Coordinates of C-alpha atoms and ligand atoms in Angstrom, one line a residue:
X964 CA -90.4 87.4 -5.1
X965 CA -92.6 90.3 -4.1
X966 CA -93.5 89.8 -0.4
X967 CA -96.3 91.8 1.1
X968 CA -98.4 91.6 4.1
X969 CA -101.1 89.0 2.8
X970 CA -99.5 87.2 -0.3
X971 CA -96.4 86.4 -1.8
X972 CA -95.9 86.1 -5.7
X973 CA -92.8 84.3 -6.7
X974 CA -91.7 83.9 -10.4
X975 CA -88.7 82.5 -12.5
X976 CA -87.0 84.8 -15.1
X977 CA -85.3 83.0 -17.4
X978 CA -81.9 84.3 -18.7
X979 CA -83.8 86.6 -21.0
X980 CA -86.0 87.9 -18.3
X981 CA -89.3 86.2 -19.4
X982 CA -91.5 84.8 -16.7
X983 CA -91.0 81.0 -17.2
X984 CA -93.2 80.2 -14.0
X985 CA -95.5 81.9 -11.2
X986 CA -97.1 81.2 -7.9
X987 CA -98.9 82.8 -5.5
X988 CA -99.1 81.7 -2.1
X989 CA -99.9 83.4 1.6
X990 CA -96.9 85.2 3.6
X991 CA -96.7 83.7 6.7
X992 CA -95.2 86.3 9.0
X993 CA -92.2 87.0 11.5
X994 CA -88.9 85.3 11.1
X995 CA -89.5 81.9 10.9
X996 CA -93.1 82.5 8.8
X997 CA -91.0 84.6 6.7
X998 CA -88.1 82.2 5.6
X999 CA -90.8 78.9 5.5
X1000 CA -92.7 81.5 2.9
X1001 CA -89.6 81.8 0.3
X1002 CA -89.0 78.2 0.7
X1003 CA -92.0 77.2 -0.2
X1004 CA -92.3 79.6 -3.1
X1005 CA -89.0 78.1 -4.6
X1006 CA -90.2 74.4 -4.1
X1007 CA -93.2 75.7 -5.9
X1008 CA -91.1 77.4 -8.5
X1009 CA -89.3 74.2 -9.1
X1010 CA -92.2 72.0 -9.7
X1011 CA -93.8 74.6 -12.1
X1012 CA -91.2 75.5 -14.0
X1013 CA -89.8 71.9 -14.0
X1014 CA -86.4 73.3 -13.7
X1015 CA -84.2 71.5 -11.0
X1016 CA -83.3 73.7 -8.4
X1017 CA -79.9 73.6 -8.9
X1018 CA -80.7 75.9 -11.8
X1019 CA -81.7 78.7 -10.1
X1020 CA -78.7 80.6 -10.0
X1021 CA -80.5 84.0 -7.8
X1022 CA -83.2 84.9 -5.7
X1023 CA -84.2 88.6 -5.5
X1024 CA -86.5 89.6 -2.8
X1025 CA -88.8 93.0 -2.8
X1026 CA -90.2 93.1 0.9
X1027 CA -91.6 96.5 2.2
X1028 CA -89.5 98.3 5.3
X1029 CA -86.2 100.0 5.1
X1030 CA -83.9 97.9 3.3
X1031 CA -80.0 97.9 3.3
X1032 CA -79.5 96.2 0.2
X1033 CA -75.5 95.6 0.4
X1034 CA -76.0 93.5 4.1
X1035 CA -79.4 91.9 3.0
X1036 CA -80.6 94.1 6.1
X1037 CA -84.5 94.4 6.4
X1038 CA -86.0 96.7 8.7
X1039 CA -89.3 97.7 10.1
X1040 CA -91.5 95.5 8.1
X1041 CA -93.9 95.6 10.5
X1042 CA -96.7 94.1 8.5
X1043 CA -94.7 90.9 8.2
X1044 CA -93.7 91.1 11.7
X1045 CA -90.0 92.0 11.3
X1046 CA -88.1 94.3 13.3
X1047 CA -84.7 94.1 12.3
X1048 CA -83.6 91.0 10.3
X1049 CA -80.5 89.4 8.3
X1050 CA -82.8 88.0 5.5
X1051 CA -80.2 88.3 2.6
X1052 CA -77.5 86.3 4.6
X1053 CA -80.0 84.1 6.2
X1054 CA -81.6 82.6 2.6
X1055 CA -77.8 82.6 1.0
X1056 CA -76.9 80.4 4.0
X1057 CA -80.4 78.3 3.2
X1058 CA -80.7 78.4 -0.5
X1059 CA -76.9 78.2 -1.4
X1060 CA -77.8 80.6 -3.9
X1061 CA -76.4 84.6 -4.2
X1062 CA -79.6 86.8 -2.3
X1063 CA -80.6 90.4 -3.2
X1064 CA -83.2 91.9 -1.1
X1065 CA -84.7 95.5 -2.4
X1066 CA -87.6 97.4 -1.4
X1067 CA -90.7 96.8 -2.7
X1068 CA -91.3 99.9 -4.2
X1069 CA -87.6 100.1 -6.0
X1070 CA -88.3 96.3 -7.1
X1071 CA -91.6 97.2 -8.8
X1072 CA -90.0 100.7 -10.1
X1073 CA -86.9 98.1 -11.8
X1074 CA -89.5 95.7 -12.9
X1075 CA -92.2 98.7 -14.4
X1076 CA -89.1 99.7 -16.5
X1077 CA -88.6 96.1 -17.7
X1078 CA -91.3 95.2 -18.9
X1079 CA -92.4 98.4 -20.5
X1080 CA -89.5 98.5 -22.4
X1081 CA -89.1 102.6 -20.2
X1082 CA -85.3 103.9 -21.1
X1083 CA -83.9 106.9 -19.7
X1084 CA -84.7 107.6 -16.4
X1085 CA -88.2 106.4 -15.1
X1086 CA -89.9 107.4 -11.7
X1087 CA -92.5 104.8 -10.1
X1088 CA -95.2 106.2 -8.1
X1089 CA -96.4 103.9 -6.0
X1090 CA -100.6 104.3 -4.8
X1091 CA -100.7 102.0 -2.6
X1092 CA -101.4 100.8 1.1
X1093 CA -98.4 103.7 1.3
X1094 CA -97.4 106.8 -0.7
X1095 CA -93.6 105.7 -2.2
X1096 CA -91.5 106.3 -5.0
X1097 CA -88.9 104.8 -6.5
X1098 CA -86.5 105.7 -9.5
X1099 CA -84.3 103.9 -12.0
X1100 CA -82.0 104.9 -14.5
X1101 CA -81.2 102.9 -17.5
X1102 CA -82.3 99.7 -15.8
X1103 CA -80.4 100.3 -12.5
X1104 CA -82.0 101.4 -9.3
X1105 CA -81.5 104.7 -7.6
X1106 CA -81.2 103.2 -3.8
X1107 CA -79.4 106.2 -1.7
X1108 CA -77.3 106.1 0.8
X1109 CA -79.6 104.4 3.2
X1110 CA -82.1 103.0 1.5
X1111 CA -84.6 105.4 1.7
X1112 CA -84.4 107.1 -1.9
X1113 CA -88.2 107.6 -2.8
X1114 CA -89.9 107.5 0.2
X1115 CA -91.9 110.9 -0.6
X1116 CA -95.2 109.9 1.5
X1117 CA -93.1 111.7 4.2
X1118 CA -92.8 115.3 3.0
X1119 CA -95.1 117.2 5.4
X1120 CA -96.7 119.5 3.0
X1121 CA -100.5 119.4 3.3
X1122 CA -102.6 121.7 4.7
X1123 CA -105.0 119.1 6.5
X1124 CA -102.1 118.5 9.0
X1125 CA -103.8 115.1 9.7
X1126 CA -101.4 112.7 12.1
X1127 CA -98.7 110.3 10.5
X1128 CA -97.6 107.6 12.2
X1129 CA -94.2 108.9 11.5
X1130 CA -94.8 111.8 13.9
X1131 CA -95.2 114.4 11.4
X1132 CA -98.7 115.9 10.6
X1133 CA -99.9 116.4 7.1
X1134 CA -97.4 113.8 5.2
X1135 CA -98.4 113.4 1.7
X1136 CA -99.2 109.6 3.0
X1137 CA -102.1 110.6 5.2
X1138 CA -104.1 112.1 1.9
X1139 CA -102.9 109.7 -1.0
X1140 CA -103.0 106.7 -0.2
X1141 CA -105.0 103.0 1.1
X1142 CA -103.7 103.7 5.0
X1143 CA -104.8 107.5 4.9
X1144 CA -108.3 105.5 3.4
X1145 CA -108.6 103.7 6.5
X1146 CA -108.0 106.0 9.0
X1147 CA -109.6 109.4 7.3
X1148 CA -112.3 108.0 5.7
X1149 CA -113.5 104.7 7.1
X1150 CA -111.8 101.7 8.8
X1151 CA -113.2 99.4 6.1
X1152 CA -112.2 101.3 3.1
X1153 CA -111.4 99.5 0.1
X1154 CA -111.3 101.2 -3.4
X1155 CA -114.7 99.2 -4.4
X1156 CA -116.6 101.1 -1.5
X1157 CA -115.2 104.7 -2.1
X1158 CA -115.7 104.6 -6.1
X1159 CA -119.8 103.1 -5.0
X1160 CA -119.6 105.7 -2.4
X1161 CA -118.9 108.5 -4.7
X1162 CA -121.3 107.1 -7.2
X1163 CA -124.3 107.4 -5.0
X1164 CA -123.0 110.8 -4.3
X1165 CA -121.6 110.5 -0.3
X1166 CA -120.0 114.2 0.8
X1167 CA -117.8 112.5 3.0
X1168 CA -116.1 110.1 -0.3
X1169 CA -116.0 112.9 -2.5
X1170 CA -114.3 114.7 -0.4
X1171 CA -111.5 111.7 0.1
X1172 CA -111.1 111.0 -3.3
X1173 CA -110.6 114.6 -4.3
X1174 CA -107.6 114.6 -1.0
X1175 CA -106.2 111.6 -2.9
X1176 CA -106.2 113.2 -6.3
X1177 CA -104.8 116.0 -5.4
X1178 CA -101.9 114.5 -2.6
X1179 CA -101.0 112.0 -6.2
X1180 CA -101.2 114.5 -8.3
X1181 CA -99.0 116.6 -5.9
X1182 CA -96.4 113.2 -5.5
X1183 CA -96.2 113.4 -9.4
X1184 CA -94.9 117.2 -9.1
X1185 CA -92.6 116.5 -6.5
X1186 CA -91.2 113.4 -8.7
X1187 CA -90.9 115.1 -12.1
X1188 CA -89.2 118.2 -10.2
X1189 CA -86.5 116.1 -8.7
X1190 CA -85.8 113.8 -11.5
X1191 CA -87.3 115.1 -14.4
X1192 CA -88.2 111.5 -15.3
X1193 CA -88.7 110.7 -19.5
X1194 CA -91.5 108.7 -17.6
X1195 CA -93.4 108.5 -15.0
X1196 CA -95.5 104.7 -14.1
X1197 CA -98.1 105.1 -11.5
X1198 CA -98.3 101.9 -10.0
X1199 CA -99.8 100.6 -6.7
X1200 CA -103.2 98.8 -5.5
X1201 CA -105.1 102.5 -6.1
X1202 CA -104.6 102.3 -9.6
X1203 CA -106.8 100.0 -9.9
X1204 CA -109.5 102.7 -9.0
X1205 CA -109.0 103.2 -12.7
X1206 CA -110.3 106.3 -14.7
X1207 CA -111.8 108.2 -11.7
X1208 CA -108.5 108.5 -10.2
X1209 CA -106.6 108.7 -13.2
X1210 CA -108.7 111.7 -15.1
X1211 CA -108.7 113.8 -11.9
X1212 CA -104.7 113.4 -11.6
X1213 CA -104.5 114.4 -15.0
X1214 CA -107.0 117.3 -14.6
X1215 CA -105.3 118.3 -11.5
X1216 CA -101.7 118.5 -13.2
X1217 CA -103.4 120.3 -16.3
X1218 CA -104.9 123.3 -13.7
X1219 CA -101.5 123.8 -12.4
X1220 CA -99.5 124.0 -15.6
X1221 CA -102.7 126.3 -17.2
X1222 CA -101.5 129.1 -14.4
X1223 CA -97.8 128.3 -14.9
X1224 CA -96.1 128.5 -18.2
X1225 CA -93.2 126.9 -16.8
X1226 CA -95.4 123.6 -15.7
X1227 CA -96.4 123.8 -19.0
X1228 CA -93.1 123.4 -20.3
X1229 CA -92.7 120.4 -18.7
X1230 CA -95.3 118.2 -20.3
X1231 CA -95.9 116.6 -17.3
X1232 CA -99.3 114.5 -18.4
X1233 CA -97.1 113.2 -21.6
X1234 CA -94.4 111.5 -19.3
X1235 CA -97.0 109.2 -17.2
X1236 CA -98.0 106.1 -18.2
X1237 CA -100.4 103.5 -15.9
X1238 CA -99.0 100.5 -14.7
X1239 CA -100.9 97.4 -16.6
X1240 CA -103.6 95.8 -13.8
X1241 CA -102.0 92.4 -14.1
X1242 CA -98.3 93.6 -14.0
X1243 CA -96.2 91.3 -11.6
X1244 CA -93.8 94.4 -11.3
X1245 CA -92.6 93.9 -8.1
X1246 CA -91.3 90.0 -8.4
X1247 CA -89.8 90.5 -11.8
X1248 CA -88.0 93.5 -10.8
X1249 CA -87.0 92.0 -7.5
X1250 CA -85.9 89.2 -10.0
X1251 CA -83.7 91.4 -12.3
X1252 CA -82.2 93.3 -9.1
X1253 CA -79.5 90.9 -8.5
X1254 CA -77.5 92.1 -11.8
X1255 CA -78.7 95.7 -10.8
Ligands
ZN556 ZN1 -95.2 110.7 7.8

């Protein structure tokens, strides 16, 4: 299950890890929304699949916040209205079933590698309501010590030194990504409005998307520096501002390796590939994460 601040999508992997069955359905939020929301989706699952429950033999869970994956800890999901909560232990106790809870961003970075067949090490960028990262090698998940492994929209490194909720100014986040959007640009941004905006040739969203560009293209530095992934899967809501976005991250990383011979050397623009638009990432990596 992959469950954000609006919707939840739920799926069943069979033993090979094909998608057998998949629903969508509302997250109802804090605790007691939260746990009627993965009960649902399994009764759903059930009925689509036409499996009998007792065949479901794992649930994995991707749920944005600061996860500790070994207690089933979630933390600071505040756009599901959880605080601190014992949501592993809490569905095991429920479901009967063995629980594995992830990150979002590590369960879509498991699931991107899946199903596009990535080997090696693979970096996941995620665009989305956040800047994020995550990072598997050889289908396992690089989690850290705390949980935190990938969380890059937190490097303070941009000049704009724009407030981030974290208390820092100029995080990557406030440039690259949906939130900085909203707050920088205007309170009703959605990608449809910037890419019209641009079109009709507004200062204002030219300016924005070129921030975004460049904080991305900056996030996909940082990543291949660290990790020197074989790829690199930009993922994330974003995305979906499609050829715009993706050209200019391209174009950005080309103008930085044309003045550096060792950029160059990297190959950076061969290693990224663009997550597919209808990829259910998250849920099938969140799926595979309880052997991982
Ligand atoms: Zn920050």
């Amino acid at each position: 299950m992959d469950i954000g601040g609006t919707s939840t999508v739920a799926l069943a992997l069979d033993p090979a890890g094909q998608v057998e069955a998949e629903i969508q359905l509302p997250t109802l939020k804090g605790t007691q929304g939260l746990l009627d929301t993965v009960e649902r989706a399994v009764a759903g699952l059930t009925e689509r699949s036409g499996r009998d429950r007792a065949e479901f033999t794992s649930l994995g869970i991707g749920i944005p916040g600061q996860i500790d994956h070994e207690l089933g800890m979630v933390q600071h999901a505040y756009n599901i209205g959880i605080d601190s909560l014992a949501l592993g232990p809490l569905l095991q106790e429920r479901l009967g079933i063995p629980v594995s809870i992830d990150n979002d961003v590590t369960a879509a970075a498991i699931g991107a590698a899946h199903l596009m067949h990535l080997e090696g090490t693979t970096a996941y960028l995620n665009l989305g309501t956040g800047l994020a990262a995550g990072c598997v090698i050889d289908g396992l998940p690089v989690r850290g010590a705390h949980g935190i492994t990938g969380e890059i929209g937190h490097l303070a490194i941009d000049p704009l030194l724009r407030q981030c909720p974290c208390g820092q100014k100029g995080c990557l986040e406030t440039v690259a990504s949906g939130s900085a959007l909203t707050s920088f640009w205007r309170p009703d941004a959605s990608g449809h409005l910037l890419m019209t905006a641009v079109a009709a040739g507004d200062p204002e969203a030219t300016h924005a998307l070129e921030q975004l560009i460049a904080g991305a293209a900056t996030a996909v530095r940082l990543l291949v520096l660290t990790l020197d992934p074989h790829s690199l899967v930009i993922g994330g809501g974003l995305r979906l501002l499609g050829e715009p976005l993706i050209s200019g991250i391209r174009e950005n990383l080309d103008r930085s390796a044309a003045v550096s011979p060792f950029l160059a050397s990297l190959e950076i623009n061969s290693r990224i590939r663009i997550l597919p638009e209808d990829s259910s990432a998250a849920a099938v990596g969140a799926a595979l994460s309880y052997q991982s």
